[in-house]
XYZ file of C-alpha atoms in Angstrom:
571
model
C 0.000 0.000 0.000
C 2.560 2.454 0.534
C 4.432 1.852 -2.417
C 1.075 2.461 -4.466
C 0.712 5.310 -2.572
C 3.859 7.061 -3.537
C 3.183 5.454 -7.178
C -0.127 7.357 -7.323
C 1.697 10.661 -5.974
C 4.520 10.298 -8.344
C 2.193 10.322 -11.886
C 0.221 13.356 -9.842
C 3.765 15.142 -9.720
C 4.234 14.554 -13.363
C 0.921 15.708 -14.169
C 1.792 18.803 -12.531
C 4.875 19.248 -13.976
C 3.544 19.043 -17.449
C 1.232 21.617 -16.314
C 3.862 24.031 -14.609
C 5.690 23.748 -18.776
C 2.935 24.970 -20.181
C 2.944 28.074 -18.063
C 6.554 28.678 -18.351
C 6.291 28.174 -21.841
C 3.808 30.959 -22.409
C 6.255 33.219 -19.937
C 9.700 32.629 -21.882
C 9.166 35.599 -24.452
C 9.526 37.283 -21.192
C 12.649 36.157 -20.084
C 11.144 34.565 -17.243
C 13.939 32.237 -15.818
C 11.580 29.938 -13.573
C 11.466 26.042 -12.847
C 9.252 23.626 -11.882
C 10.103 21.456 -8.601
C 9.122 18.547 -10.446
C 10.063 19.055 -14.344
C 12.958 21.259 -15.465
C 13.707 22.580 -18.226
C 16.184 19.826 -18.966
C 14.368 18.247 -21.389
C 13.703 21.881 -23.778
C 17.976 22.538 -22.935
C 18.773 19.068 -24.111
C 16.831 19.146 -27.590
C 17.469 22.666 -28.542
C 21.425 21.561 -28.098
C 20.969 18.399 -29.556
C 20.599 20.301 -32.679
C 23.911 20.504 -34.628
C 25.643 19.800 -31.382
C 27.347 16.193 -30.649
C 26.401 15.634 -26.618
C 29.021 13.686 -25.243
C 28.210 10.198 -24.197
C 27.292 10.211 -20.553
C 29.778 8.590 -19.150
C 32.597 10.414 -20.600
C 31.816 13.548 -18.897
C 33.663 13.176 -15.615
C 36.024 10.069 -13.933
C 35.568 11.397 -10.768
C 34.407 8.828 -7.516
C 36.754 6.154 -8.799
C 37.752 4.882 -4.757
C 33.846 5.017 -4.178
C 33.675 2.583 -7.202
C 36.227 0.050 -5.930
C 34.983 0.038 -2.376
C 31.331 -0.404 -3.913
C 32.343 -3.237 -5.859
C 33.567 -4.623 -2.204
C 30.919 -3.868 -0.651
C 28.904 -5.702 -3.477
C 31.191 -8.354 -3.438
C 31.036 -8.902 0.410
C 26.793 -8.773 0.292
C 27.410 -11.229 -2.102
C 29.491 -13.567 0.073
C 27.560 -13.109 3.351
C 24.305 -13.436 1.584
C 25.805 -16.990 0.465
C 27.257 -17.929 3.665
C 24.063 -17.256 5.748
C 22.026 -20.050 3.357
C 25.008 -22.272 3.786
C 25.514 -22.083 7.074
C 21.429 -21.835 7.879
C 21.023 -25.100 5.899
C 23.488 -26.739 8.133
C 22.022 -25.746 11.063
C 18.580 -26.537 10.295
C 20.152 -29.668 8.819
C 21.647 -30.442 12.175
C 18.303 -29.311 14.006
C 16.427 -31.844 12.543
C 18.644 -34.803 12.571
C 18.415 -34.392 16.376
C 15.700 -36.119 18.481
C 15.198 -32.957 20.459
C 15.040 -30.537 17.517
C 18.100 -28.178 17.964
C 21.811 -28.846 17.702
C 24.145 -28.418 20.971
C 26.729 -26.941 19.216
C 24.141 -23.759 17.722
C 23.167 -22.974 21.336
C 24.523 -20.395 23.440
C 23.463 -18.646 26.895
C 21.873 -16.113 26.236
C 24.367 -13.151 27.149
C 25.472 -13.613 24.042
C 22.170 -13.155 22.127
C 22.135 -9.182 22.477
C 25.373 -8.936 21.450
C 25.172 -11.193 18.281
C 22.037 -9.552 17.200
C 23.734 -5.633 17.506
C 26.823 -7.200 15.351
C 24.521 -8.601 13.062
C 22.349 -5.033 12.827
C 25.425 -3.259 12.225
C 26.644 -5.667 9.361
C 23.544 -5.545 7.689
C 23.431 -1.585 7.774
C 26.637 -1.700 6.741
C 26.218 -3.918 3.706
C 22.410 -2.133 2.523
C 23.953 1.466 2.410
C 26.801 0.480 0.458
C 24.084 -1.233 -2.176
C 21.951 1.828 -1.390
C 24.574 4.437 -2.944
C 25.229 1.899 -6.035
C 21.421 2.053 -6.715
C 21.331 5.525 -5.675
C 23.823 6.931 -8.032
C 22.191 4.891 -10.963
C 19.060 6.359 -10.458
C 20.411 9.825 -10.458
C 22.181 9.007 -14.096
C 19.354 6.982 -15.271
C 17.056 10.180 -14.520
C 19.875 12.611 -15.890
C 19.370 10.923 -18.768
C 15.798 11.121 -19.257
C 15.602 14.629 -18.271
C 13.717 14.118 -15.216
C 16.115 14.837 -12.845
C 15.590 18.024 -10.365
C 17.258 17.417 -7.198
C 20.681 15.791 -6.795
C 19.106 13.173 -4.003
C 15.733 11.479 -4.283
C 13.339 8.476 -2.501
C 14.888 5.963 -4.579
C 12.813 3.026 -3.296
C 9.603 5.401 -4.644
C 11.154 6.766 -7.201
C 10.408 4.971 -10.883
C 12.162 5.757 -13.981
C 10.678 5.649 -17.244
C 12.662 2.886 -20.047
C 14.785 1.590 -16.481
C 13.844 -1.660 -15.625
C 16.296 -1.726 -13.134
C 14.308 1.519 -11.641
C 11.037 0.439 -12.637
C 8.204 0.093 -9.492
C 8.674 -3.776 -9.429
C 12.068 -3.727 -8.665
C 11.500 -1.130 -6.286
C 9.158 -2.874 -4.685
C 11.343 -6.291 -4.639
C 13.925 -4.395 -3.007
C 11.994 -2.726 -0.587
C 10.864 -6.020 0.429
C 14.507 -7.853 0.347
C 15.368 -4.498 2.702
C 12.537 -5.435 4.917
C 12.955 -9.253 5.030
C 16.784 -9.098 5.849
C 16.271 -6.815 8.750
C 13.521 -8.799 10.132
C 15.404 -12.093 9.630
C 18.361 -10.869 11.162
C 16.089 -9.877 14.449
C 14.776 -13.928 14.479
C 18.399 -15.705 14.219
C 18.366 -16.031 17.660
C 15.362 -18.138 19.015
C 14.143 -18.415 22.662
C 14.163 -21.946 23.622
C 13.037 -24.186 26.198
C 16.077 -25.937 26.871
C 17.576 -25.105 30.285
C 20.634 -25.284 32.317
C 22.617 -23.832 35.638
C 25.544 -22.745 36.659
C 27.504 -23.909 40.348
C 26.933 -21.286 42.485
C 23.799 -20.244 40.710
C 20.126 -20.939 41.746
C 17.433 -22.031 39.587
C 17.378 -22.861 35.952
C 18.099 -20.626 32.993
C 17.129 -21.130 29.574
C 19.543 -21.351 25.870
C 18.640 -19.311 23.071
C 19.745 -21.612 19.598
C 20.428 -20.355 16.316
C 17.865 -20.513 13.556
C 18.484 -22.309 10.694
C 15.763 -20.846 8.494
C 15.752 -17.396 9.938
C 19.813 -17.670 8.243
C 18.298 -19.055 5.010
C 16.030 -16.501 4.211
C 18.555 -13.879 5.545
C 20.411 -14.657 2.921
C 18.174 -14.671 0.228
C 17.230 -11.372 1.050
C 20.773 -9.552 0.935
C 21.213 -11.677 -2.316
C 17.913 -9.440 -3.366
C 19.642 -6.419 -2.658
C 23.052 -7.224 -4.281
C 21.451 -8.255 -7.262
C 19.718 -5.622 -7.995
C 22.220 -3.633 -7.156
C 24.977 -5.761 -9.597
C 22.439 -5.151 -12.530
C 22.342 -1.288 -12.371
C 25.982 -1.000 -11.880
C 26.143 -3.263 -15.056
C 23.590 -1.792 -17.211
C 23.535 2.213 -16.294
C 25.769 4.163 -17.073
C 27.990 6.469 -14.302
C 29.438 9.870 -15.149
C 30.665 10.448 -11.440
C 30.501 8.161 -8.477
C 30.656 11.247 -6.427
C 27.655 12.503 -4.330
C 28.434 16.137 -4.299
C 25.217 18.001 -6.031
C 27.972 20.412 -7.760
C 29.391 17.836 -9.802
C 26.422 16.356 -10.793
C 25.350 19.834 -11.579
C 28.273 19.988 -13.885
C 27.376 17.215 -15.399
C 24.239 18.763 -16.943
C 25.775 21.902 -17.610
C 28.445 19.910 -19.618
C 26.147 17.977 -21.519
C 23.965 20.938 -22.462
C 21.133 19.396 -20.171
C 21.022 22.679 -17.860
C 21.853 26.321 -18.946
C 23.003 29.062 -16.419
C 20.450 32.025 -16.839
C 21.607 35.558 -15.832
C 20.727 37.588 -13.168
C 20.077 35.160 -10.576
C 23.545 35.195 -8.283
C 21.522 36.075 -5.607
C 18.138 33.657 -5.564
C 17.903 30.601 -3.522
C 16.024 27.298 -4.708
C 12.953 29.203 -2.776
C 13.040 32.145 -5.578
C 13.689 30.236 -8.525
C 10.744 28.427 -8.692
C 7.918 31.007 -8.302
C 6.417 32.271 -11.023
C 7.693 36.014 -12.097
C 10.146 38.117 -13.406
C 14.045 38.432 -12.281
C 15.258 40.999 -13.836
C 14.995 42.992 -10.287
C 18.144 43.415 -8.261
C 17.758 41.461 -4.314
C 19.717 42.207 -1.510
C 21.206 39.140 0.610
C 19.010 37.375 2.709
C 20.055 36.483 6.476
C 18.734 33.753 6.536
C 17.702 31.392 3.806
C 14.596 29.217 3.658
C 14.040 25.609 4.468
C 13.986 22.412 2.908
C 10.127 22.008 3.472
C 9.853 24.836 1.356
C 12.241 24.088 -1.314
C 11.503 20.351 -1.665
C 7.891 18.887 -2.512
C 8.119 15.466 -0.837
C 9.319 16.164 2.708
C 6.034 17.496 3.733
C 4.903 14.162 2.673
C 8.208 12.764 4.737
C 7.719 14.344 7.356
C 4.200 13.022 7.801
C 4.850 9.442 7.593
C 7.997 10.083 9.876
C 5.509 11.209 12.527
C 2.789 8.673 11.523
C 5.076 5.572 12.476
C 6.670 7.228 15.789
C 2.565 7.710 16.730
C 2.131 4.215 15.658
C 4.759 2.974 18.120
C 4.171 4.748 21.184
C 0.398 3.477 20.812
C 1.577 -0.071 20.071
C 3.757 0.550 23.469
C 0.658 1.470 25.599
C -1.439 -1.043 23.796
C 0.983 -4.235 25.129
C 1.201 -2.101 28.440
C -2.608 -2.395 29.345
C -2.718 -5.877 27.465
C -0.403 -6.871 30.219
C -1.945 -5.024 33.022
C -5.708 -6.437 32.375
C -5.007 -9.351 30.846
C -3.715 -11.611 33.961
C -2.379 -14.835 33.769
C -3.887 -16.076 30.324
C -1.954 -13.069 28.398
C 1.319 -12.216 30.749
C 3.481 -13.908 32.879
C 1.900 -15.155 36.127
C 4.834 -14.137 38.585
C 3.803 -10.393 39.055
C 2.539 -7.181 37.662
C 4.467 -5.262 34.711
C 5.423 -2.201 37.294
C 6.876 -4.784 40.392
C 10.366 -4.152 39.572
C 11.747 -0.955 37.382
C 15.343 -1.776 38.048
C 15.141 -5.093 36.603
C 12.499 -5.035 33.925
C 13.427 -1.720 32.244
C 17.235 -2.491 31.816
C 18.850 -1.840 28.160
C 19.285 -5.285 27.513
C 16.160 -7.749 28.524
C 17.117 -9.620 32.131
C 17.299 -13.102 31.464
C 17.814 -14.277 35.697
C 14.260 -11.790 36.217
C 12.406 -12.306 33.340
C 11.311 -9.035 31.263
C 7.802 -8.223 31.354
C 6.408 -9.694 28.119
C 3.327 -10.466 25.967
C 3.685 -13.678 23.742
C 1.989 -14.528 20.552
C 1.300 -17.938 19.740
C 1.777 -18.976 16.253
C 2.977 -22.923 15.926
C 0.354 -24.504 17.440
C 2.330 -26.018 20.125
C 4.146 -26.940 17.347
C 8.057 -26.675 17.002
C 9.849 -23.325 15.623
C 11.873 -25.630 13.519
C 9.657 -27.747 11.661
C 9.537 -25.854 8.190
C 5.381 -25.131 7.381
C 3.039 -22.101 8.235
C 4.851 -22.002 11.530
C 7.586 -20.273 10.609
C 6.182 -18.369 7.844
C 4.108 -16.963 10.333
C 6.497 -15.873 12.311
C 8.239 -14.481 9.568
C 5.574 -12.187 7.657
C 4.602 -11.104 11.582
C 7.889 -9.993 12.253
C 8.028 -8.141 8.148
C 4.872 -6.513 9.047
C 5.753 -4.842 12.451
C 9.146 -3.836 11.063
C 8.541 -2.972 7.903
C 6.813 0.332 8.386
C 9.915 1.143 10.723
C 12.794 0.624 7.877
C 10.363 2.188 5.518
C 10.906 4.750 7.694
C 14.227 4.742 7.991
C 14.565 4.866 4.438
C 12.354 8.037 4.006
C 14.615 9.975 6.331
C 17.437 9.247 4.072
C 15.867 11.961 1.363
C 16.279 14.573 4.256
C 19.636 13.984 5.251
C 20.487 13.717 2.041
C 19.241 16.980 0.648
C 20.524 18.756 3.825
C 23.926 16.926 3.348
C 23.913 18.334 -0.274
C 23.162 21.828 1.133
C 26.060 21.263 3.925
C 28.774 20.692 0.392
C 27.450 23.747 -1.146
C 27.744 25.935 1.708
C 31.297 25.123 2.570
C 32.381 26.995 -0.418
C 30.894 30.429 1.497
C 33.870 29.057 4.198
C 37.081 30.489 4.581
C 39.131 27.074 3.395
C 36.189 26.179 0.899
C 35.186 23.095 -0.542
C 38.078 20.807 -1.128
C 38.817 17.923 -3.334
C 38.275 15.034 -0.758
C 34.250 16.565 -0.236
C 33.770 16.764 -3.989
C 34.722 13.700 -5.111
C 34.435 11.166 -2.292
C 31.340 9.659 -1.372
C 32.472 7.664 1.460
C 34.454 10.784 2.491
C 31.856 12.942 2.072
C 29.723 10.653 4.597
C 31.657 10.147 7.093
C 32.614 13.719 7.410
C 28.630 14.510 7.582
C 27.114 14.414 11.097
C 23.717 13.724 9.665
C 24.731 10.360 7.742
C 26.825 9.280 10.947
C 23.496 9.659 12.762
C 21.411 8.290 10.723
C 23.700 5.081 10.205
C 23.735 5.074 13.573
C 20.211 5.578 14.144
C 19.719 2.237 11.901
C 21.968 0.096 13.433
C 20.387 1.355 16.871
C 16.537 0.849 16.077
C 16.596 -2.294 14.544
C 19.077 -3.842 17.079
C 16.111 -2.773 20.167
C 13.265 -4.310 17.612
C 15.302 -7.292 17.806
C 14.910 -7.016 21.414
C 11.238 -6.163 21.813
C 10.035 -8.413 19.176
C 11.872 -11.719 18.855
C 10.959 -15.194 18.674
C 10.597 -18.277 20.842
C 10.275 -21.631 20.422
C 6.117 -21.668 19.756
C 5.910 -17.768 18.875
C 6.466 -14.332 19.337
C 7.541 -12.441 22.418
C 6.828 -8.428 22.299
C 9.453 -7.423 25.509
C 7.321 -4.227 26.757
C 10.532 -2.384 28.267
C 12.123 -2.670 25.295
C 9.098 -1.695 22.690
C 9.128 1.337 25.437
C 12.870 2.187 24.008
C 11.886 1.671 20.075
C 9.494 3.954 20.498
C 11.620 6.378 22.355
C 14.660 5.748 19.324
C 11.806 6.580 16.461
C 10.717 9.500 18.198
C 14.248 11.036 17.890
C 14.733 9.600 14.812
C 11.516 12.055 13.929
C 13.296 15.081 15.927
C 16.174 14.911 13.726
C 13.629 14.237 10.679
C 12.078 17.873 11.347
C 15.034 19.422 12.814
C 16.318 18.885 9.201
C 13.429 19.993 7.361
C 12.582 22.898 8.994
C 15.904 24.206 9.218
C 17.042 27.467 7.984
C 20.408 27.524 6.688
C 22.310 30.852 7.965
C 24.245 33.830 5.871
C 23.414 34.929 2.311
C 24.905 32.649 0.951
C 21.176 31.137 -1.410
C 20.069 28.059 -0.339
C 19.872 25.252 -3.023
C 19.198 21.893 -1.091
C 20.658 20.153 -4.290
C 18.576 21.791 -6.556
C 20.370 21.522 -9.886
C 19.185 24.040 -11.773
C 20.015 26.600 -9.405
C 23.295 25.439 -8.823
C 23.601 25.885 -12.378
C 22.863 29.351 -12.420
C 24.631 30.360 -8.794
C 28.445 28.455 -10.098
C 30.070 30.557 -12.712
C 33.547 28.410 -11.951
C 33.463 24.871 -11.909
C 35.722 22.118 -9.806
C 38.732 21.020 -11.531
C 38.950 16.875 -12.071
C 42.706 17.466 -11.151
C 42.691 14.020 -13.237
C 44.770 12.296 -16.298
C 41.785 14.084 -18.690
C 41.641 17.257 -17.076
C 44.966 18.311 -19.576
C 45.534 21.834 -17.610
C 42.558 23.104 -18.449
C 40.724 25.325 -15.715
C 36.692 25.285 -15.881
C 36.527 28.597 -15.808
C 34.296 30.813 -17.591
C 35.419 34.316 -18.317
C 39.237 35.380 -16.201
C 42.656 33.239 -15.878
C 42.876 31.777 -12.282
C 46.046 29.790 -10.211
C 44.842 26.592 -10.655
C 43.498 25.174 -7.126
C 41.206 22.136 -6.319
C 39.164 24.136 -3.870
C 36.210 25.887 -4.451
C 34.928 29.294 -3.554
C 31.987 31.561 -3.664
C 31.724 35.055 -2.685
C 31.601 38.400 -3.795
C 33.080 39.576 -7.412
C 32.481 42.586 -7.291
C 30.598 45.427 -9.536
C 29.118 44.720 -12.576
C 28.784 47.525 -15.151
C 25.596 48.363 -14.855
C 26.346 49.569 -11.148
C 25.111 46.769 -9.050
C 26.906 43.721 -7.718
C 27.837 40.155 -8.562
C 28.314 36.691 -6.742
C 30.038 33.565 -7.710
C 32.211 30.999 -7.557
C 36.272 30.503 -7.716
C 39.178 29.148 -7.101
C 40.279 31.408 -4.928
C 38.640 33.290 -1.955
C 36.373 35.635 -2.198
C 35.790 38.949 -0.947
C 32.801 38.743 1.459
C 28.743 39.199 0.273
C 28.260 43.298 0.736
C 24.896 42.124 2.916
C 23.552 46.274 2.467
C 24.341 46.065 -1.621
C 21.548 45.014 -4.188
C 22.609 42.021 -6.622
C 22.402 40.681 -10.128
């Protein structure tokens, strides 16, 4: 449903686009310089300089990114391998499980200090190995857009994003990787099983339980990062890359190189915000303080934002929902050793206590049936777990636009910076993210949401246990996931420096210099436009000065700039 949502809104966003065309059409005898949010004017650039003009092939434009494309073919390489190892190994152990007359294999269980710890390495790996597929599929999309003249910002939903003549970015593989995503997080939250097998220690009183390893849980683990990674093989094979960087200024130069984007004048002073309403430009502006936001400049965060909120609502009610189960429901629903508020020290630890059992609420879905036999059991168990989590990695996901635009607007401001933009933060994309605080937290966000699901809703050895302490926590996680969500959005970047948020058509029109490649193809040549400059790899914008007809310009260079005169009109 949510994917057919976001289908629906997507045709509704081209239908307004082709309706926004027709009014800047009418408006161009006016030298109206205006853009859609939706549909550029990519597509009227691209065929008036197709005409007479040879465009370059697309991936000859730039060679930049080439360390992000080894360590994504790694990355690939080691989904690949763990995605094989997990069914291996997960067809041994249910192999072993079932040769057994007690249905698990001593050497797959473990006490179950362990389990915690097996399931945070196992959240981390996982992260780990979808982001790296993530910015393969990413970075296709943006190209396979590009060159289809639909692209508008530099970063976009790319699970519910489609792309016309791309299978590879076509809604059905969207949607199978969406649900790979979804499966391999919730399978990596049921490796470890609850059992009923017990044991003590000397010294110790009373019994404590195993937890085993879950042969099937590994299986379809597997198959699910082998979703991922080959979708993710087929778009690095079949689109094509003109930069493996993430920077919004070189992709930005891509279009300007290929003719797909042409700088209009007067407009060194007007943010993404100005640049798409309707009206004339020709009027000097004076710098803005402060610039807008990103809910402003970008159509689908509202939307973001909304669903962000939606799920962290969803959660907290889920929380109080199990809370009062547990409270009214007595023996038949909860455990029948005490109330869920008889002990706050033991019960609403981190990490579930395993000597004082956490206060919990258990599904039954075998039948009294065993967790291993393969049959509805399972597969129960399975598409429960996908359906409580799924909405939570969905949302995840949707963040990822936000930081990701903001991100883009954090590169483009650092050229307004005394040291500028340097090579390393236009080229690098794994440089580029871990110098970013919002990708750090979001990665870390991941890896720390899914790892207390795995807690709070895990398995046992005839169903489901929902650990209320630890639902408490998830809840807690997505509602500062959600903080940083809006805290993003709503954001108002300082200085006058205009605010572009990625927008490629704006950067167009705001960078007069480009970036050097500093490559082997790069032959001396500075991308400069108009003036001779030391060559440099950084990037600068700032004031240059007075234009002849008496009022003031802003740009880019590779050298610093004089400060923005914040009481002078510009051009």
């Amino acid at each position: 449903m949510l994917f057919a949502a976001f289908r629906w809104l997507d045709r509704r966003k081209s239908e307004t686009g082709e309706t926004r065309e027709e009014a800047r059409s009418s408006l161009v005898g006016k030298n109206v310089g205006w853009r859609s949010d939706v549909q550029t004017e990519i597509e009227d650039a691209a065929s008036s300089s197709n005409k007479g003009n040879d465009v370059p092939p697309l991936e000859e434009v730039s060679e930049s990114g080439t360390l992000t494309r080894r360590v994504c073919i790694l990355g690939l390489a080691a989904m690949w391998l763990t995605g094989l190892a997990t069914i291996i190994y997960g067809s041994i152990v249910q192999s072993s499980t079932n040769d057994t007359h007690d249905h698990w294999g001593t050497s797959f269980t473990h006490k179950r200090t362990i389990g915690p710890f097996v399931q945070l390495a196992m959240a981390f790996w996982i992260t780990l190995l979808t982001d790296i597929a993530g910015l393969v599929h990413s970075t296709s999309l943006r190209f396979s857009l590009l060159a289809r003249r639909k692209l508008t910002f530099n970063s976009n939903l790319r699970l519910f994003t489609s792309c016309p003549n791309s299978v590879v970015h076509s809604w059905p593989v969207n949607v199978i990787w969406g649900w790979s995503l979804i499966s391999s997080y919730a399978c990596g939250s049921m490796v470890i099983v609850e059992s009923v097998k017990q044991y003590s220690d000397p010294g110790e009183l009373g019994f404590h339980t195993y937890d085993i390893v879950s042969g099937y849980a590994l299986i379809f683990l597997g198959f699910g990062l082998l979703g991922q990674a080959s979708i993710a093989t087929w778009a690095l094979v079949v689109c094509k890359f003109s930069t493996w960087s993430t920077n919004p200024i070189n992709t930005a130069k891509v279009c300007r190189d290929l003719g797909w984007l042409k700088p209009l004048t007067r407009r060194t002073m007007l943010s993404v915000h100005d640049t798409q309403t309707l009206g004339l430009h020709d009027s000097p502006s004076l710098p803005k303080v402060r610039q807008g936001s990103l809910l402003k400049a970008h159509s689908n965060v509202r939307r973001a934002l909304i669903f962000v909120w939606a799920v962290t609502a969803v959660a907290f009610l889920w929380f109080i929902a199990v809370t009062v189960a547990y409270q009214v429901g007595g023996q038949s629903i909860g455990p029948s050793w005490g109330t869920f508020s008889r002990s706050y020290t033991n019960d609403w630890s981190l990490i579930p206590d395993w000597v004082d059992v956490t206060a919990f609420i258990a599904i039954s879905t075998s039948l009294g049936q065993s967790f291993y036999t393969f049959g509805p059991w399972f597969l129960c168990k399975y598409l429960l777990t996908c359906a409580f989590l799924g909405g939570i990695t969905m949302d995840l996901h949707i963040v990822e636009l936000l930081v990701q635009c903001s991100r883009d607007e954090s590169l483009w401001r650092q050229t307004a910076s005394r040291s500028g933009l340097d090579e390393s933060r236009q080229n690098g994309a794994f440089q580029v993210a871990i110098g970013s605080w919002e990708t750090m937290a979001l990665f870390i966000f991941k890896t720390a949401v899914h790892w207390i699901f795995s807690m709070g809703f895990g398995p046992y050895w005839e169903g489901i246990e929902m650990r209320i302490p630890q639902i408490c926590y998830l809840a807690v996680s997505l509602f500062l996931v959600s903080l940083l969500a809006t805290y993003l959005g709503l954001r108002k970047p300082k200085g006058p420096q205009p605010a572009t948020f990625g927008h490629l058509p704006t950067l167009v029109d705001l960078i007069d210099v480009w970036p050097r490649q500093g490559g082997p193809n790069d032959g001396g040549r500075n991308d400069v436009e108009g003036g001779d400059e030391k060559p440099s790899l950084k990037l600068f914008w700032g004031d240059k000065g007075e234009g002849g007809d008496g009022f003031r310009r802003a740009g880019t260079a590779h050298m610093a700039l004089q400060p923005i005169v914040t009481t002078a009109l510009y051009l």
